[in-house]
mmCIF file of C-alpha atoms in Angstrom:
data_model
loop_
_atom_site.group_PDB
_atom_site.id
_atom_site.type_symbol
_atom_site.label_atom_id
_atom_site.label_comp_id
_atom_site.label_asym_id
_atom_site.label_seq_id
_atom_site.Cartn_x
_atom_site.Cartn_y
_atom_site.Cartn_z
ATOM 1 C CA UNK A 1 -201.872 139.905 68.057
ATOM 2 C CA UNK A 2 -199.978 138.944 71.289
ATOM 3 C CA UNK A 3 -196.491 140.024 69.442
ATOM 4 C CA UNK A 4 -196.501 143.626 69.413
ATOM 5 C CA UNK A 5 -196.426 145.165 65.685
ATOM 6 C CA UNK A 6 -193.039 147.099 66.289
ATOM 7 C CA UNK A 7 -191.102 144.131 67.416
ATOM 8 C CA UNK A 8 -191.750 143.400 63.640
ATOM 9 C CA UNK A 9 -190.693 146.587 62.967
ATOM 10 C CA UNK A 10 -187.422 146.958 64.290
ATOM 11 C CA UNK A 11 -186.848 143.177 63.245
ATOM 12 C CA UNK A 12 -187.044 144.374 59.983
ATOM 13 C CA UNK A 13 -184.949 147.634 60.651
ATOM 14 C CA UNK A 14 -182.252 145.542 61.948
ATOM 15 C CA UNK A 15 -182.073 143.402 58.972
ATOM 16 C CA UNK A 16 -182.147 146.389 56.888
ATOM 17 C CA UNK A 17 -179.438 148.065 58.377
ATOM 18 C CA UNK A 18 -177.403 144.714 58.454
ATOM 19 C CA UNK A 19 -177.844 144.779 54.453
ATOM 20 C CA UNK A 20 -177.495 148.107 53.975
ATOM 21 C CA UNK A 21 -174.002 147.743 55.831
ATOM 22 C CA UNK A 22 -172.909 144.439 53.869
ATOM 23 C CA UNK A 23 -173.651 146.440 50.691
ATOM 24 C CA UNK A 24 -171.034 148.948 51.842
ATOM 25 C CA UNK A 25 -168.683 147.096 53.510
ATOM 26 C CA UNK A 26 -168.320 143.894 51.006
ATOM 27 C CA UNK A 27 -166.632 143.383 48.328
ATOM 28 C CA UNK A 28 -167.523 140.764 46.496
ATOM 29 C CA UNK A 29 -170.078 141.251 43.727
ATOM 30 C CA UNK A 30 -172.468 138.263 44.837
ATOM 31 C CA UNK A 31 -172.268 138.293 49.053
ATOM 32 C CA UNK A 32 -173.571 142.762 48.057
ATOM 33 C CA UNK A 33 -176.409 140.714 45.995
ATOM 34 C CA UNK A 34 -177.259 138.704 48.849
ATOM 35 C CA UNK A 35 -177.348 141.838 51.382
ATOM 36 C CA UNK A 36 -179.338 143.587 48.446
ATOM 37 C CA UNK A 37 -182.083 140.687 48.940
ATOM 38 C CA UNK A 38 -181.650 140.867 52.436
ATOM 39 C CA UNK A 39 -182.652 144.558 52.546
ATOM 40 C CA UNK A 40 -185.637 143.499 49.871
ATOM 41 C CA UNK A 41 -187.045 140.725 52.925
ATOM 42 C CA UNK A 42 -186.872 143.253 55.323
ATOM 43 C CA UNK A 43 -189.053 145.474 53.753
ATOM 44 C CA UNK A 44 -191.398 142.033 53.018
ATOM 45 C CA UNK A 45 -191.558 141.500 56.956
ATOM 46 C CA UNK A 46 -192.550 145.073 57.055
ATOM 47 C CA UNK A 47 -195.499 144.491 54.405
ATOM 48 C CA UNK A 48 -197.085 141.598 56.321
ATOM 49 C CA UNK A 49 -196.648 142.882 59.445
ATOM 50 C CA UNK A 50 -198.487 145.949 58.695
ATOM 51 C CA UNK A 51 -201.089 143.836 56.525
ATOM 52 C CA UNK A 52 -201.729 142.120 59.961
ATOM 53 C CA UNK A 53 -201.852 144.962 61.949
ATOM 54 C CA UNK A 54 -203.991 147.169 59.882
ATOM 55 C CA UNK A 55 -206.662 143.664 58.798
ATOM 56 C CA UNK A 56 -206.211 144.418 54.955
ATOM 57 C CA UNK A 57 -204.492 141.968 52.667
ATOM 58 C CA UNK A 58 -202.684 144.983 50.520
ATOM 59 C CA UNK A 59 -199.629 144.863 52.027
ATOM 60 C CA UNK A 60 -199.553 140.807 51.321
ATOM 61 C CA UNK A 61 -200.082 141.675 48.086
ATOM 62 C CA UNK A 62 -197.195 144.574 47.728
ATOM 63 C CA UNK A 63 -194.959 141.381 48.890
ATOM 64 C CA UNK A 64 -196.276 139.326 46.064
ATOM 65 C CA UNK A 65 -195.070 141.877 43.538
ATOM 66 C CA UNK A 66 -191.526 142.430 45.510
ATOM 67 C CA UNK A 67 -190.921 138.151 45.173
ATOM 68 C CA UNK A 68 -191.668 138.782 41.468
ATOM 69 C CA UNK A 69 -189.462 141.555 41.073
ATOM 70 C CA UNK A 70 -186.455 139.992 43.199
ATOM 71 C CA UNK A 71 -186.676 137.114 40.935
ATOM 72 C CA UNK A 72 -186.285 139.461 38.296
ATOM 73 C CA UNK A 73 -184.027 141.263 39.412
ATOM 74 C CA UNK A 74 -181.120 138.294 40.702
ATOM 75 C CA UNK A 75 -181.828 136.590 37.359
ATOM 76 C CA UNK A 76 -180.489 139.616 35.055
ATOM 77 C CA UNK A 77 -178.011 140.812 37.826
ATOM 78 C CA UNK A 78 -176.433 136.736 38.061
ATOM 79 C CA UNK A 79 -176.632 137.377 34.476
ATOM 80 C CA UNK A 80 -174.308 140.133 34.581
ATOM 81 C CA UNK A 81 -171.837 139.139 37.429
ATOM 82 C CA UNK A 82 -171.437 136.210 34.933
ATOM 83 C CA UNK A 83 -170.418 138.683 32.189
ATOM 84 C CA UNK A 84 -168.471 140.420 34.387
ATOM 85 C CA UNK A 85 -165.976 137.533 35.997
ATOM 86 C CA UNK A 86 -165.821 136.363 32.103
ATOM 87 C CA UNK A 87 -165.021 139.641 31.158
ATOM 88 C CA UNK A 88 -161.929 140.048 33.915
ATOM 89 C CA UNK A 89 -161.751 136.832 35.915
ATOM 90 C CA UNK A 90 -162.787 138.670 39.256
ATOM 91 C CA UNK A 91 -166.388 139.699 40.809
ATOM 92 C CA UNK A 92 -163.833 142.415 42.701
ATOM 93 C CA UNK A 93 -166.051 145.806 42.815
ATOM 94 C CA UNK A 94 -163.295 147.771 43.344
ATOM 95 C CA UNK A 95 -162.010 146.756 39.976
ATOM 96 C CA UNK A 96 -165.624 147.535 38.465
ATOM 97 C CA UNK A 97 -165.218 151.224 37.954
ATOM 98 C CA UNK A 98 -165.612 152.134 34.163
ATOM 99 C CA UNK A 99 -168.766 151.793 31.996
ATOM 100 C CA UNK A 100 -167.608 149.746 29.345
ATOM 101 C CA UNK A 101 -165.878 146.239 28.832
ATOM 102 C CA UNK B 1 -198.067 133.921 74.615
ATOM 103 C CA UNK B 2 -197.628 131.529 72.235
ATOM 104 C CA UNK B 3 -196.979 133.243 69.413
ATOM 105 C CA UNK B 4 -194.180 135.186 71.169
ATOM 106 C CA UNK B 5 -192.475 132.067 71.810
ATOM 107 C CA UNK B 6 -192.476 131.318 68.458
ATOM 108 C CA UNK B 7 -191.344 135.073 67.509
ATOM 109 C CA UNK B 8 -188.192 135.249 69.766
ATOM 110 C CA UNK B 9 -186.457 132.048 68.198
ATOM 111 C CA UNK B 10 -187.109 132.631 64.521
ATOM 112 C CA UNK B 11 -186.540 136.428 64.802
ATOM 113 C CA UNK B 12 -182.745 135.082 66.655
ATOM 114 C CA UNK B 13 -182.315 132.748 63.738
ATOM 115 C CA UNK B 14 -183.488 135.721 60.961
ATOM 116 C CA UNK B 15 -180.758 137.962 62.738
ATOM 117 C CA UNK B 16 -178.238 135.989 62.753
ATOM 118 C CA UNK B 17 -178.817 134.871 59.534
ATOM 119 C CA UNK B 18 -178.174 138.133 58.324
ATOM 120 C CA UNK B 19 -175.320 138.403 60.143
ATOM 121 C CA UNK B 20 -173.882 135.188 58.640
ATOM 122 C CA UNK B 21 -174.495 136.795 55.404
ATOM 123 C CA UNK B 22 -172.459 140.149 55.751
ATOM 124 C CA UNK B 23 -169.929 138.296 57.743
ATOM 125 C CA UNK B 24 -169.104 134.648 56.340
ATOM 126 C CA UNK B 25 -165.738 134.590 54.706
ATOM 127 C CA UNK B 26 -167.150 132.200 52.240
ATOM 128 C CA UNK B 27 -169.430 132.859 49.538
ATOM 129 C CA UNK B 28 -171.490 129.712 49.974
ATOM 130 C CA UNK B 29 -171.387 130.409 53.279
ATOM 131 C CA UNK B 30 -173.273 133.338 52.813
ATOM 132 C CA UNK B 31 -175.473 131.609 50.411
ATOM 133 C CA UNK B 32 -176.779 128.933 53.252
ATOM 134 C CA UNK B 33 -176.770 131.779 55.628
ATOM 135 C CA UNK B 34 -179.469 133.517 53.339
ATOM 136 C CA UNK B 35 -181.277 130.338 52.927
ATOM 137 C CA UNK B 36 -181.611 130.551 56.953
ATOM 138 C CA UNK B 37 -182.916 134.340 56.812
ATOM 139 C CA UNK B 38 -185.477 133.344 54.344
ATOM 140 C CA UNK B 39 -186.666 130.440 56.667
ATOM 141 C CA UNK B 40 -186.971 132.031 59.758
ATOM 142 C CA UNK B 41 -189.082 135.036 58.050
ATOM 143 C CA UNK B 42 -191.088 132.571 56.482
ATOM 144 C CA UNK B 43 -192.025 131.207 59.811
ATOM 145 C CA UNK B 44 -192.902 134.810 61.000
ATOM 146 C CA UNK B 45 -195.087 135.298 57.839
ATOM 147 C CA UNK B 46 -196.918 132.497 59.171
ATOM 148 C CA UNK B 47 -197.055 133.782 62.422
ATOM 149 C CA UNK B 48 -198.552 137.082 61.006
ATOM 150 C CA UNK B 49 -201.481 135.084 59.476
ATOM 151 C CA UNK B 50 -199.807 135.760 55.508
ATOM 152 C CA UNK B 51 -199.717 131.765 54.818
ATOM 153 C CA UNK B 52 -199.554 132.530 50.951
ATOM 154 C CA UNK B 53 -196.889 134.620 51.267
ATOM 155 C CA UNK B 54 -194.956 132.162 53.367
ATOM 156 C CA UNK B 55 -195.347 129.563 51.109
ATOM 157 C CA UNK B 56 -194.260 131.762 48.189
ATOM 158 C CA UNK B 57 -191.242 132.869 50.283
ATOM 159 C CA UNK B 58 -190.122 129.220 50.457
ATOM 160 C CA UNK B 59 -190.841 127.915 47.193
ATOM 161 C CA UNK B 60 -189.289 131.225 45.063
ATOM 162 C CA UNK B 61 -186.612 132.669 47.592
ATOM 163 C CA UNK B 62 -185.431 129.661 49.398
ATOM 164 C CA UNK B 63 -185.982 127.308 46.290
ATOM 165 C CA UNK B 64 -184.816 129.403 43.219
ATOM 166 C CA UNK B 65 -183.477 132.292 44.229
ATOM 167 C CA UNK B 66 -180.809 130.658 46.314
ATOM 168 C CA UNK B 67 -180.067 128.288 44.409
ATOM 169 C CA UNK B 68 -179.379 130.368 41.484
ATOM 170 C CA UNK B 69 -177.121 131.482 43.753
ATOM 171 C CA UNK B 70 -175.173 128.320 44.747
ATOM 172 C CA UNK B 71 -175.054 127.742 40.954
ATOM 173 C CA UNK B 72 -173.570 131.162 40.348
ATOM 174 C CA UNK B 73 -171.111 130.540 42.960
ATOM 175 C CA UNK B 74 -170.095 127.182 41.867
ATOM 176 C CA UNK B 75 -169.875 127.804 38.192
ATOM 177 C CA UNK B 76 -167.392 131.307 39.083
ATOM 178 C CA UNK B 77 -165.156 128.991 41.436
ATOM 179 C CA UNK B 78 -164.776 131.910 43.914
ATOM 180 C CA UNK B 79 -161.810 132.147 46.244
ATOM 181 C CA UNK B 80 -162.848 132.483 49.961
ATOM 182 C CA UNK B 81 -162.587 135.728 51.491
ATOM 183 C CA UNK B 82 -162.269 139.305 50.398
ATOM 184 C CA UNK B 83 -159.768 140.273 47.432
ATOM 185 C CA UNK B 84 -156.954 141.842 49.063
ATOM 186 C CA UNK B 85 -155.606 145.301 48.902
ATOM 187 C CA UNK B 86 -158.767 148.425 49.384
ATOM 188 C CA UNK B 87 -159.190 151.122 47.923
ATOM 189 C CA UNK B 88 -160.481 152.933 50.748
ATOM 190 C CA UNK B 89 -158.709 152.569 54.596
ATOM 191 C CA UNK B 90 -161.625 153.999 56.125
ATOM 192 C CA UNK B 91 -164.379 152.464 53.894
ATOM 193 C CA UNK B 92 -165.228 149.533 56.578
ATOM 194 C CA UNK B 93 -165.236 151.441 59.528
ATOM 195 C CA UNK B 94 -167.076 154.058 58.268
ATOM 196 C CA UNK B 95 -169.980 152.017 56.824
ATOM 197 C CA UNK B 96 -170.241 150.209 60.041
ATOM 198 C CA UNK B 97 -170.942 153.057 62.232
ATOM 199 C CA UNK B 98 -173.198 154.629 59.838
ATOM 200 C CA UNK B 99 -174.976 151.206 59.132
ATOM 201 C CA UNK B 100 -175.420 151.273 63.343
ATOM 202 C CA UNK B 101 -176.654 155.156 63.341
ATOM 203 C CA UNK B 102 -179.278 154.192 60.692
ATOM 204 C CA UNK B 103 -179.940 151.089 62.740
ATOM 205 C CA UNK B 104 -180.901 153.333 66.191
ATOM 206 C CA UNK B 105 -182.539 155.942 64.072
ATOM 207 C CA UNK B 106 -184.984 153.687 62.458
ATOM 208 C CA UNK B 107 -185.524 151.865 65.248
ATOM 209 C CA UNK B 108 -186.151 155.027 67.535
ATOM 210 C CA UNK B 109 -188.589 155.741 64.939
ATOM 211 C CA UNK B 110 -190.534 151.905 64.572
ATOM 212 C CA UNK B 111 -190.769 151.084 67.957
ATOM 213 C CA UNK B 112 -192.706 154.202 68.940
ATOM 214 C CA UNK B 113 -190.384 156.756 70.433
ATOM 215 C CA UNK B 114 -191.166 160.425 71.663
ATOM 216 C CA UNK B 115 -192.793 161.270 68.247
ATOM 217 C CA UNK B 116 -194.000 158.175 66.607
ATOM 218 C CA UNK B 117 -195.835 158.491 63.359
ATOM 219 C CA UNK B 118 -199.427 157.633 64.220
ATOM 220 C CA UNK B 119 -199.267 154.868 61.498
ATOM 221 C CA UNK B 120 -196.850 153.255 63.753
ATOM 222 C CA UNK B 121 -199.859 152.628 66.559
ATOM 223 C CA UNK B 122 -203.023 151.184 64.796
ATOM 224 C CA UNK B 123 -206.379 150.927 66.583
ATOM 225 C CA UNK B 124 -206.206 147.426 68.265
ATOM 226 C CA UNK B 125 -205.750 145.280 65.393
ATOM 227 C CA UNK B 126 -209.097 143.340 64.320
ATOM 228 C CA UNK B 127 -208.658 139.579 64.673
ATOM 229 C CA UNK B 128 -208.310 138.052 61.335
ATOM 230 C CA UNK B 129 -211.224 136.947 59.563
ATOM 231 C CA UNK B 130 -210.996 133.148 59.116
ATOM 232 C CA UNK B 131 -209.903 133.077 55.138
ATOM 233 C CA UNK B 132 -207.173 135.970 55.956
ATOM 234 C CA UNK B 133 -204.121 135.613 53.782
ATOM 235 C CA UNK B 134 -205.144 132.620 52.504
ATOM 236 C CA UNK B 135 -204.997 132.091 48.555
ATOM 237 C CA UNK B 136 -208.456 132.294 47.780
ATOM 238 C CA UNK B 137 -208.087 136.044 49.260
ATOM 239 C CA UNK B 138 -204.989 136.571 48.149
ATOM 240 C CA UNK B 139 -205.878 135.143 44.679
ATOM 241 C CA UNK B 140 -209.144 137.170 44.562
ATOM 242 C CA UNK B 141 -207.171 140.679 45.325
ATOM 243 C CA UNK B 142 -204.514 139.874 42.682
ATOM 244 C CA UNK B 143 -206.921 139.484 39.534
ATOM 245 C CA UNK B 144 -209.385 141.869 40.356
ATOM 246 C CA UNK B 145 -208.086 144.800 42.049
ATOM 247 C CA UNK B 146 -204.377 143.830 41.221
ATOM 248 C CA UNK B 147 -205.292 142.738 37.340
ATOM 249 C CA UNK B 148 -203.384 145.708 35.406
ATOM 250 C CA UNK B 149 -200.435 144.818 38.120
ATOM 251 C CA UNK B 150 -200.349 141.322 37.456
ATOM 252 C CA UNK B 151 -200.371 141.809 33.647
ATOM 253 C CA UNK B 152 -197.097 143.835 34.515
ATOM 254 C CA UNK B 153 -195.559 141.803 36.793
ATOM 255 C CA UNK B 154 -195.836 138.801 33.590
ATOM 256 C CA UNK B 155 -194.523 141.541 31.376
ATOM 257 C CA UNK B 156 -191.546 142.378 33.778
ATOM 258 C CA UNK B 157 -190.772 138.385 34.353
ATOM 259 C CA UNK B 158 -190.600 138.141 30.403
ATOM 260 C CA UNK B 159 -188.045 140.723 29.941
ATOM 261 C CA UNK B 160 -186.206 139.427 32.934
ATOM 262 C CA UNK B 161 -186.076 135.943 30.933
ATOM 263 C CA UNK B 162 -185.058 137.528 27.848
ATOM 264 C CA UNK B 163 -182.492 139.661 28.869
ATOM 265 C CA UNK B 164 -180.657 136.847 30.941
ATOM 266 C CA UNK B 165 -181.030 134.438 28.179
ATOM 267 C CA UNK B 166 -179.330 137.404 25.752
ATOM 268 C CA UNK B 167 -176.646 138.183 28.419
ATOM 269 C CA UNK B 168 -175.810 134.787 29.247
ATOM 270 C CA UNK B 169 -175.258 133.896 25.440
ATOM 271 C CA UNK B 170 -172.843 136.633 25.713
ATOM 272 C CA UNK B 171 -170.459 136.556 22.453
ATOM 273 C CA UNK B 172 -172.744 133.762 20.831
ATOM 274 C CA UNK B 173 -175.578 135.953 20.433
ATOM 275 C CA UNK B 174 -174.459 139.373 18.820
ATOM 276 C CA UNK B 175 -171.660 138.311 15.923
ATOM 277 C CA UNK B 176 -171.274 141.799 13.811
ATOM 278 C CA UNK B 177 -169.630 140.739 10.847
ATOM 279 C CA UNK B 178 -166.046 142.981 10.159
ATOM 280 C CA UNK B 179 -166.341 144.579 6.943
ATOM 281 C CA UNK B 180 -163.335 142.070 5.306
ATOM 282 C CA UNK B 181 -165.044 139.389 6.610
ATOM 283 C CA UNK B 182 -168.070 140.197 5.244
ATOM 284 C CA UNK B 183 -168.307 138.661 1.630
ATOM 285 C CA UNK B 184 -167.452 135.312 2.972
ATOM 286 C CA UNK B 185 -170.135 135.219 5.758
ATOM 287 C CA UNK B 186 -172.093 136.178 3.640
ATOM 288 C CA UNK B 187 -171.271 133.394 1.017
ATOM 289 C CA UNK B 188 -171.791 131.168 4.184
ATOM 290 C CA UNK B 189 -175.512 132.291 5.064
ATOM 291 C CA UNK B 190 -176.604 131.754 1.464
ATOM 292 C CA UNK B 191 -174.779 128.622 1.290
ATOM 293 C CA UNK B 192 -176.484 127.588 5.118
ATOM 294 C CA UNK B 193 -180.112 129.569 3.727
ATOM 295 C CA UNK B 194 -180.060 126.861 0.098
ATOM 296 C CA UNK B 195 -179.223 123.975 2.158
ATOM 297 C CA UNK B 196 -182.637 123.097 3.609
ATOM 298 C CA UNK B 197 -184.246 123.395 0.091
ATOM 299 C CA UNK B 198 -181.306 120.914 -1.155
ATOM 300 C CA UNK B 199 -182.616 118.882 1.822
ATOM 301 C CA UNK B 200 -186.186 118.990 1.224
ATOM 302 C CA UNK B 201 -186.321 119.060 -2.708
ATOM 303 C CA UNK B 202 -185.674 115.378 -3.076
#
C-alpha cells in the first residue's frame, strides 16, 4: 500500500467537513441532500480504506449496506421535497419550520 | 509510486467536486458536480483493491441516485441561486469557520498527530490476497455472515419503495370521504363494485 492509509483519511475528513458545512450553510432543500450524500461517501472512502488497511473485507461490506440505505434514503426524502414544493411552491428551508402542511 | 499518481488526481477531482457541490449557484450544477465526487472515489475504491464496491458506486450512486436527482430538479423548475432574504446574518459565516475547526480537528486526529488512536496505525498492511474485494468474496461475506443483514437491507429497500410510491401519489392516494359527501360516494363505490358483475354476467 504505497498511498499511506491517512491520506485516505483526511480525504475523507475533508469531504466530510465540506458536507457538513453545505448542510449548514445552504439553503436549498436538494443542494443540503446532495452535501448529506456527500458526508455518506466520505464515510464509504473511510470503510474501504480501512478494509484495505486492516486485509478484512468487513468494512467493504459496511459500504454495501450504506449504498443500500442512501438509495433508501434519497428515494423517500425526493419523495418529500416533492410534497413539500407542491405543498408551498419553494424547497426554501427557512420557510420549512412547522410540523404540519 | 504508481498508485500515488493515481491518488493525487482523483483525490483533486473528489475535492473539488465537493466543493462544486456546496458552492455552485445552480442546482444542476451541483448535481453534475456530485456525479464528479462519486467518480473520482470510485476510482480510489479501485485503487484500494474494493472493485465491487466501485462498481456498485457507479452503477447505484452515479447511475440512479443522481439521476433521481436531475429528475427532481427538472420536474421542480428551480430558480438558480439561493432564495433571498436570511433568517440568520451570521448563519454563513459561522458554519464556515466551524465547518474549518471540525475540518483541522479531524484531520489532526486521522493523519496521526501527537496522540493518534492506535487504530489509526495498523501493523504493515498484508498484501491483498488475489480474490480481495472481488464479488465472489464479497458475495460469499454478504449471504453467510451478512444473511440476517441482507434480509434487512431487502426489507428496508421495500419500505423505501412503498413509502415513495404513497408520498408521491400524494392527494390521489388517501381520499377521506367528508361526512355530507358520504352517502353519494358511497352510492358511487356500489355502483363502481356491481359494474364488473354487469360486465361479466353476460
Amino acid at each position: 500500500m504505497t498511498v499511506p492509509l491517512a491520506y485516505y483519511l483526511v480525504l475523507g475528513a475533508a469531504l466530510f467537513a465540506i458536507g457538513m458545512t453545505g448542510v449548514l450553510v445552504r439553503r436549498n432543500a436538494l443542494v443540503v441532500f446532495m452535501a448529506i450524500e456527500l458526508m455518506l461517501n466520505s464515510v464509504n472512502l473511510t470503510f474501504v480504506a480501512f478494509a484495505r488497511a486492516l486485509g478484512t473485507l468487513d468494512g467493504q461490506l459496511a459500504v454495501v449496506f450504506t449504498i443500500v440505505v442512501a438509495g433508501v434514503e434519497v428515494v423517500v426524502g425526493l419523495a418529500l421535497i416533492v410534497e413539500i414544493f407542491r405543498a408551498r411552491r419553494s424547497v426554501n428551508l427557512d420557510e420549512v419550520h412547522l410540523l404540519r402542511g | 509510486m504508481v498508485e500515488l499518481v493515481l491518488f493525487l488526481p482523483a483525490a483533486a477531482l473528489a475535492l473539488a467536486g465537493a466543493l462544486g457541490v456546496v458552492t455552485a449557484r445552480r442546482p444542476v450544477h451541483s448535481a453534475l458536480a456530485l456525479l464528479a465526487v462519486l467518480v473520482a472515489l470510485a476510482c480510489l475504491y479501485l485503487l484500494l483493491w474494493a472493485p465491487f464496491v466501485a462498481v456498485l458506486q457507479v452503477i447505484v450512486y452515479a447511475g440512479a441516485i443522481v439521476v433521481l436527482f436531475l429528475f427532481v430538479i427538472m420536474l421542480l423548475h428551480m430558480q438558480p441561486g439561493e432564495p433571498p432574504g436570511e433568517d440568520l446574518r451570521l448563519q454563513r459565516p459561522t458554519a464556515v469557520a466551524l465547518g474549518a475547526l471540525f475540518l483541522v480537528g479531524l484531520a489532526a486526529v486521522v493523519s496521526g498527530g501527537r496522540s493518534a488512536a492506535p487504530a489509526v496505525r495498523p501493523p504493515a498492511a498484508a498484501p491483498p490476497t488475489p480474490g480481495f474485494g472481488s464479488p465472489e468474496a464479497v458475495g460469499q461475506a454478504l449471504f453467510t455472515r451478512f444473511l440476517l443483514p441482507v434480509e434487512l437491507a431487502a426489507l428496508i429497500l421495500l419500505i423505501g419503495m412503498v413509502g415513495a410510491v404513497v408520498l408521491a401519489k400524494g392527494a390521489l392516494a388517501v381520499r377521506v370521504p367528508s361526512p355530507a359527501a358520504r352517502p353519494t360516494e358511497a352510492a358511487e363505490a356500489e355502483g363502481e363494485a356491481r359494474a364488473p358483475e354487469a360486465v361479466a354476467a353476460p
